[in-house]
Amino acid sequence: MEENMIWKDITQEDIIEEDKNIDKKYRIKKIICVILGICIGSLLTGVYVSQRAMEVDARISRIQGNLSKEVFRFHVLADSDSDEAQKVKLKVRDQVLEYMKQTLPGNEDMVSASQTKKWAKEHLREIEDIAEKVIREEGYSYRAKAEVSVCYFPDKRYGDITFPQGYYEALRIKLGKAKGHNWWCVLYPNLCFTSSTCAVVDEEGKEELKEVLTDEEYEMVTATSDFKIKSFFFGDGTNDKN
C-alpha cells in the first residue's frame, strides 16, 4: 500500500514536471518564432527598401541624363586658389558674360540648348581672346583655353531651384593651370548670376524653365527632397511632356 502511494506521488510529480517542461519548451519555441519572424520581416523590409532606393536612384539618374540635354552650363576654372587668381577668374567671368549678352542671339532666335552650344563652339577663339586680355591687364602671362565639353557638376542650388549632380555639357574656360576653385552657372536657360546674393531664380526664370523642361524634370529641380520621397512611395510620374 505504501509503495503504491509512493509510486502514485512520484508519477504525479513527474507529470507536473513534464507539463512544466512542455510549457517551457512551448514558450521557447514561441519566442524563437517571434524572433525569426522579426528577423525575416526586417530582412524583407531591408531588401524592399534597398530595391526601392535603387529604383529611385536609377530614375533620378535617368531624369538627370535627360535634363542634361536640355541645359547648357558655363564653367570657369581659376589658375590657383590665390586671392589674385580668384579675382582674375571673376573678371574673366564678367567680361565673357558681357560679351555673350551683346552678341548671343535673342530669345526669338536662341530657342534651344543645342543652338546655344553651337554658338559657343563658333566663338571659342573670341572667348579665349577676351579671357587672355583680362589676364594680361591684371599683369599675368598664363593662357586661357575655351572649350565645349562634358563635365561633372555637383549639386547646384539657386534659391529654391536645384540642379542635381551629374554630367552636363558646358562652355569651359581654363585659366592657366586651372587648379583653383571654379565658378559655374547655367547659360541656357539663362540662370547666370554674378552675385551670390542675387542667385535666386525669379518667376520669369521659372516660367522659362517650365518651357524648356518636362514636368518631371521641372519637378525634380524645384523639389529635390520631396521628389525623392514621392518617387520612393509612388514610383514614376505619369504626367511627363512628350
Tab-separated table of C-alpha atoms in Angstrom:
chain	number	residue	atom	x	y	z
A	1	MET	CA	0.000	0.000	0.000
A	2	GLU	CA	2.766	2.374	0.947
A	3	GLU	CA	4.665	1.502	-2.202
A	4	ASN	CA	1.591	2.270	-4.280
A	5	MET	CA	1.206	5.687	-2.614
A	6	ILE	CA	4.887	6.489	-3.243
A	7	TRP	CA	4.558	5.405	-6.889
A	8	LYS	CA	1.430	7.486	-7.233
A	9	ASP	CA	3.162	10.559	-5.762
A	10	ILE	CA	6.190	10.092	-7.971
A	11	THR	CA	4.002	9.710	-11.015
A	12	GLN	CA	2.072	12.909	-10.285
A	13	GLU	CA	5.310	14.816	-9.677
A	14	ASP	CA	6.704	13.504	-12.910
A	15	ILE	CA	3.582	14.538	-14.760
A	16	ILE	CA	3.698	18.037	-13.234
A	17	GLU	CA	7.391	18.352	-14.087
A	18	GLU	CA	6.738	17.091	-17.596
A	19	ASP	CA	3.964	19.651	-18.042
A	20	LYS	CA	6.327	22.366	-16.892
A	21	ASN	CA	8.960	21.206	-19.364
A	22	ILE	CA	6.430	21.116	-22.172
A	23	ASP	CA	5.204	24.617	-21.286
A	24	LYS	CA	8.791	25.891	-21.126
A	25	LYS	CA	9.640	24.343	-24.491
A	26	TYR	CA	6.480	25.862	-25.981
A	27	ARG	CA	7.374	29.316	-24.695
A	28	ILE	CA	10.933	28.950	-26.009
A	29	LYS	CA	9.620	27.885	-29.421
A	30	LYS	CA	7.193	30.799	-29.397
A	31	ILE	CA	9.994	33.256	-28.580
A	32	ILE	CA	12.183	31.742	-31.314
A	33	CYS	CA	9.318	32.020	-33.814
A	34	VAL	CA	8.757	35.669	-32.882
A	35	ILE	CA	12.467	36.433	-33.207
A	36	LEU	CA	12.642	34.627	-36.546
A	37	GLY	CA	9.543	36.480	-37.720
A	38	ILE	CA	11.098	39.826	-36.778
A	39	CYS	CA	14.383	38.903	-38.482
A	40	ILE	CA	12.658	37.724	-41.656
A	41	GLY	CA	10.417	40.797	-41.657
A	42	SER	CA	13.398	43.092	-41.175
A	43	LEU	CA	15.300	41.291	-43.926
A	44	LEU	CA	12.397	41.541	-46.374
A	45	THR	CA	11.842	45.189	-45.454
A	46	GLY	CA	15.546	45.893	-45.914
A	47	VAL	CA	15.546	44.190	-49.306
A	48	TYR	CA	12.438	46.141	-50.356
A	49	VAL	CA	13.828	49.479	-49.138
A	50	SER	CA	17.155	48.794	-50.831
A	51	GLN	CA	15.430	47.833	-54.074
A	52	ARG	CA	13.167	50.894	-53.993
A	53	ALA	CA	16.153	53.136	-53.237
A	54	MET	CA	17.987	51.698	-56.224
A	55	GLU	CA	14.930	52.244	-58.408
A	56	VAL	CA	14.641	55.863	-57.216
A	57	ASP	CA	18.350	56.468	-57.830
A	58	ALA	CA	18.037	54.935	-61.298
A	59	ARG	CA	15.010	57.108	-62.052
A	60	ILE	CA	16.721	60.272	-60.844
A	61	SER	CA	19.827	59.361	-62.844
A	62	ARG	CA	17.665	58.871	-65.944
A	63	ILE	CA	15.896	62.191	-65.456
A	64	GLN	CA	19.208	63.960	-64.812
A	65	GLY	CA	20.522	62.462	-68.052
A	66	ASN	CA	17.555	63.853	-69.935
A	67	LEU	CA	17.837	67.174	-68.103
A	68	SER	CA	21.483	67.497	-69.120
A	69	LYS	CA	20.391	67.551	-72.761
A	70	GLU	CA	18.030	70.461	-72.116
A	71	VAL	CA	20.518	72.815	-70.431
A	72	PHE	CA	23.949	74.226	-71.238
A	73	ARG	CA	26.255	75.269	-68.421
A	74	PHE	CA	29.185	77.659	-68.012
A	75	HIS	CA	32.355	76.759	-66.100
A	76	VAL	CA	35.375	78.950	-65.304
A	77	LEU	CA	38.413	77.391	-63.584
A	78	ALA	CA	40.918	79.705	-61.876
A	79	ASP	CA	44.679	79.264	-62.237
A	80	SER	CA	45.005	78.670	-58.476
A	81	ASP	CA	43.330	79.373	-55.146
A	82	SER	CA	45.315	82.548	-54.536
A	83	ASP	CA	43.296	85.711	-53.998
A	84	GLU	CA	44.787	87.210	-57.164
A	85	ALA	CA	43.895	84.198	-59.323
A	86	GLN	CA	40.366	84.145	-57.951
A	87	LYS	CA	39.923	87.829	-58.787
A	88	VAL	CA	41.112	87.190	-62.340
A	89	LYS	CA	38.615	84.336	-62.616
A	90	LEU	CA	35.701	86.599	-61.655
A	91	LYS	CA	36.811	89.353	-64.020
A	92	VAL	CA	37.047	86.845	-66.866
A	93	ARG	CA	33.593	85.604	-65.959
A	94	ASP	CA	32.147	89.118	-66.047
A	95	GLN	CA	33.775	90.025	-69.367
A	96	VAL	CA	32.734	86.784	-71.085
A	97	LEU	CA	29.148	87.083	-69.851
A	98	GLU	CA	29.032	90.676	-71.069
A	99	TYR	CA	30.307	89.560	-74.481
A	100	MET	CA	27.634	86.873	-74.606
A	101	LYS	CA	24.960	89.362	-73.623
A	102	GLN	CA	25.958	91.634	-76.501
A	103	THR	CA	26.459	89.018	-79.208
A	104	LEU	CA	24.327	85.965	-78.318
A	105	PRO	CA	21.143	85.878	-80.430
A	106	GLY	CA	17.953	86.926	-78.669
A	107	ASN	CA	15.286	84.602	-77.280
A	108	GLU	CA	13.350	84.701	-80.537
A	109	ASP	CA	16.300	83.003	-82.276
A	110	MET	CA	18.044	81.167	-79.445
A	111	VAL	CA	15.375	78.607	-78.612
A	112	SER	CA	17.342	75.563	-77.542
A	113	ALA	CA	20.403	74.363	-75.683
A	114	SER	CA	21.795	72.897	-78.925
A	115	GLN	CA	21.748	76.299	-80.624
A	116	THR	CA	23.478	77.899	-77.643
A	117	LYS	CA	26.135	75.169	-77.777
A	118	LYS	CA	26.578	75.743	-81.492
A	119	TRP	CA	27.060	79.481	-80.917
A	120	ALA	CA	29.632	78.813	-78.180
A	121	LYS	CA	31.612	76.414	-80.368
A	122	GLU	CA	31.722	79.010	-83.135
A	123	HIS	CA	33.064	81.712	-80.768
A	124	LEU	CA	35.688	79.832	-78.714
A	125	ARG	CA	38.567	81.856	-80.167
A	126	GLU	CA	36.865	85.161	-79.319
A	127	ILE	CA	36.115	83.949	-75.802
A	128	GLU	CA	39.760	82.944	-75.305
A	129	ASP	CA	40.881	86.366	-76.558
A	130	ILE	CA	38.619	88.107	-74.046
A	131	ALA	CA	39.900	85.940	-71.188
A	132	GLU	CA	43.562	86.453	-72.123
A	133	LYS	CA	43.055	90.206	-72.456
A	134	VAL	CA	41.795	90.273	-68.851
A	135	ILE	CA	44.727	88.127	-67.722
A	136	ARG	CA	47.271	90.474	-69.341
A	137	GLU	CA	45.546	93.555	-67.927
A	138	GLU	CA	45.905	92.021	-64.462
A	139	GLY	CA	49.621	91.561	-65.027
A	140	TYR	CA	49.804	87.808	-65.657
A	141	SER	CA	51.048	85.847	-68.653
A	142	TYR	CA	49.329	82.472	-68.379
A	143	ARG	CA	46.985	81.413	-71.169
A	144	ALA	CA	43.255	80.703	-71.362
A	145	LYS	CA	41.645	77.694	-73.009
A	146	ALA	CA	37.948	77.700	-74.003
A	147	GLU	CA	36.144	74.515	-74.971
A	148	VAL	CA	32.717	72.930	-75.067
A	149	SER	CA	32.939	69.626	-73.199
A	150	VAL	CA	31.057	67.272	-70.920
A	151	CYS	CA	31.903	67.991	-67.267
A	152	TYR	CA	30.819	66.628	-63.896
A	153	PHE	CA	28.974	69.130	-61.702
A	154	PRO	CA	27.967	68.718	-58.040
A	155	ASP	CA	24.500	69.778	-56.858
A	156	LYS	CA	23.991	73.471	-57.539
A	157	ARG	CA	21.271	75.472	-55.806
A	158	TYR	CA	19.758	78.764	-56.949
A	159	GLY	CA	17.273	79.734	-54.236
A	160	ASP	CA	14.592	77.048	-54.462
A	161	ILE	CA	15.939	75.624	-57.740
A	162	THR	CA	18.456	72.775	-57.537
A	163	PHE	CA	20.279	71.261	-60.467
A	164	PRO	CA	21.257	67.708	-59.466
A	165	GLN	CA	24.794	66.405	-59.643
A	166	GLY	CA	25.830	64.688	-62.814
A	167	TYR	CA	27.440	65.202	-66.193
A	168	TYR	CA	26.450	68.216	-68.277
A	169	GLU	CA	27.772	69.787	-71.447
A	170	ALA	CA	29.319	73.150	-70.689
A	171	LEU	CA	31.330	76.044	-72.047
A	172	ARG	CA	34.520	75.609	-70.052
A	173	ILE	CA	37.262	78.214	-69.658
A	174	LYS	CA	40.526	77.006	-68.129
A	175	LEU	CA	42.790	79.774	-66.846
A	176	GLY	CA	46.480	78.882	-66.592
A	177	LYS	CA	46.923	75.625	-64.651
A	178	ALA	CA	43.165	75.542	-63.878
A	179	LYS	CA	43.899	74.240	-60.367
A	180	GLY	CA	41.851	76.768	-58.386
A	181	HIS	CA	38.265	76.953	-57.183
A	182	ASN	CA	35.857	77.242	-60.073
A	183	TRP	CA	32.675	79.126	-60.822
A	184	TRP	CA	29.681	77.867	-62.777
A	185	CYS	CA	26.183	78.766	-63.872
A	186	VAL	CA	23.564	77.743	-66.448
A	187	LEU	CA	23.841	79.519	-69.801
A	188	TYR	CA	20.677	78.001	-71.228
A	189	PRO	CA	18.146	78.668	-69.880
A	190	ASN	CA	19.863	81.839	-68.664
A	191	LEU	CA	20.489	81.304	-64.943
A	192	CYS	CA	23.876	83.022	-64.653
A	193	PHE	CA	24.268	85.214	-61.587
A	194	THR	CA	27.396	87.266	-60.936
A	195	SER	CA	26.383	87.995	-57.336
A	196	SER	CA	25.722	85.223	-54.814
A	197	THR	CA	23.217	87.471	-53.015
A	198	CYS	CA	21.104	87.579	-56.176
A	199	ALA	CA	21.388	83.914	-57.097
A	200	VAL	CA	17.663	83.245	-56.839
A	201	VAL	CA	15.545	82.277	-59.824
A	202	ASP	CA	12.618	84.682	-60.182
A	203	GLU	CA	9.171	83.789	-61.525
A	204	GLU	CA	10.149	84.724	-65.065
A	205	GLY	CA	13.131	82.395	-64.863
A	206	LYS	CA	10.933	79.589	-63.543
A	207	GLU	CA	8.479	80.085	-66.389
A	208	GLU	CA	11.369	79.780	-68.841
A	209	LEU	CA	12.462	76.583	-67.115
A	210	LYS	CA	8.928	75.207	-67.428
A	211	GLU	CA	9.027	75.863	-71.156
A	212	VAL	CA	12.348	74.072	-71.545
A	213	LEU	CA	11.983	71.111	-69.168
A	214	THR	CA	9.473	68.293	-68.947
A	215	ASP	CA	7.068	68.263	-65.998
A	216	GLU	CA	9.133	65.504	-64.404
A	217	GLU	CA	12.416	67.387	-64.850
A	218	TYR	CA	10.919	70.623	-63.562
A	219	GLU	CA	9.510	68.861	-60.503
A	220	MET	CA	12.920	67.401	-59.749
A	221	VAL	CA	14.799	70.730	-59.895
A	222	THR	CA	12.181	72.585	-57.838
A	223	ALA	CA	11.613	69.976	-55.105
A	224	THR	CA	14.620	67.669	-54.920
A	225	SER	CA	13.980	66.157	-51.452
A	226	ASP	CA	10.209	65.895	-51.876
A	227	PHE	CA	10.772	64.455	-55.340
A	228	LYS	CA	12.904	61.622	-53.931
A	229	ILE	CA	10.333	60.846	-51.228
A	230	LYS	CA	7.470	60.902	-53.723
A	231	SER	CA	9.434	58.689	-56.118
A	232	PHE	CA	10.124	56.200	-53.322
A	233	PHE	CA	6.472	55.784	-52.351
A	234	PHE	CA	4.674	56.371	-55.653
A	235	GLY	CA	7.177	55.404	-58.332
A	236	ASP	CA	7.346	57.007	-61.773
A	237	GLY	CA	5.256	60.028	-62.644
A	238	THR	CA	2.645	59.810	-65.356
A	239	ASN	CA	2.351	63.442	-66.448
A	240	ASP	CA	5.568	63.835	-68.467
A	241	LYS	CA	5.577	66.054	-71.510
A	242	ASN	CA	6.176	64.349	-74.845
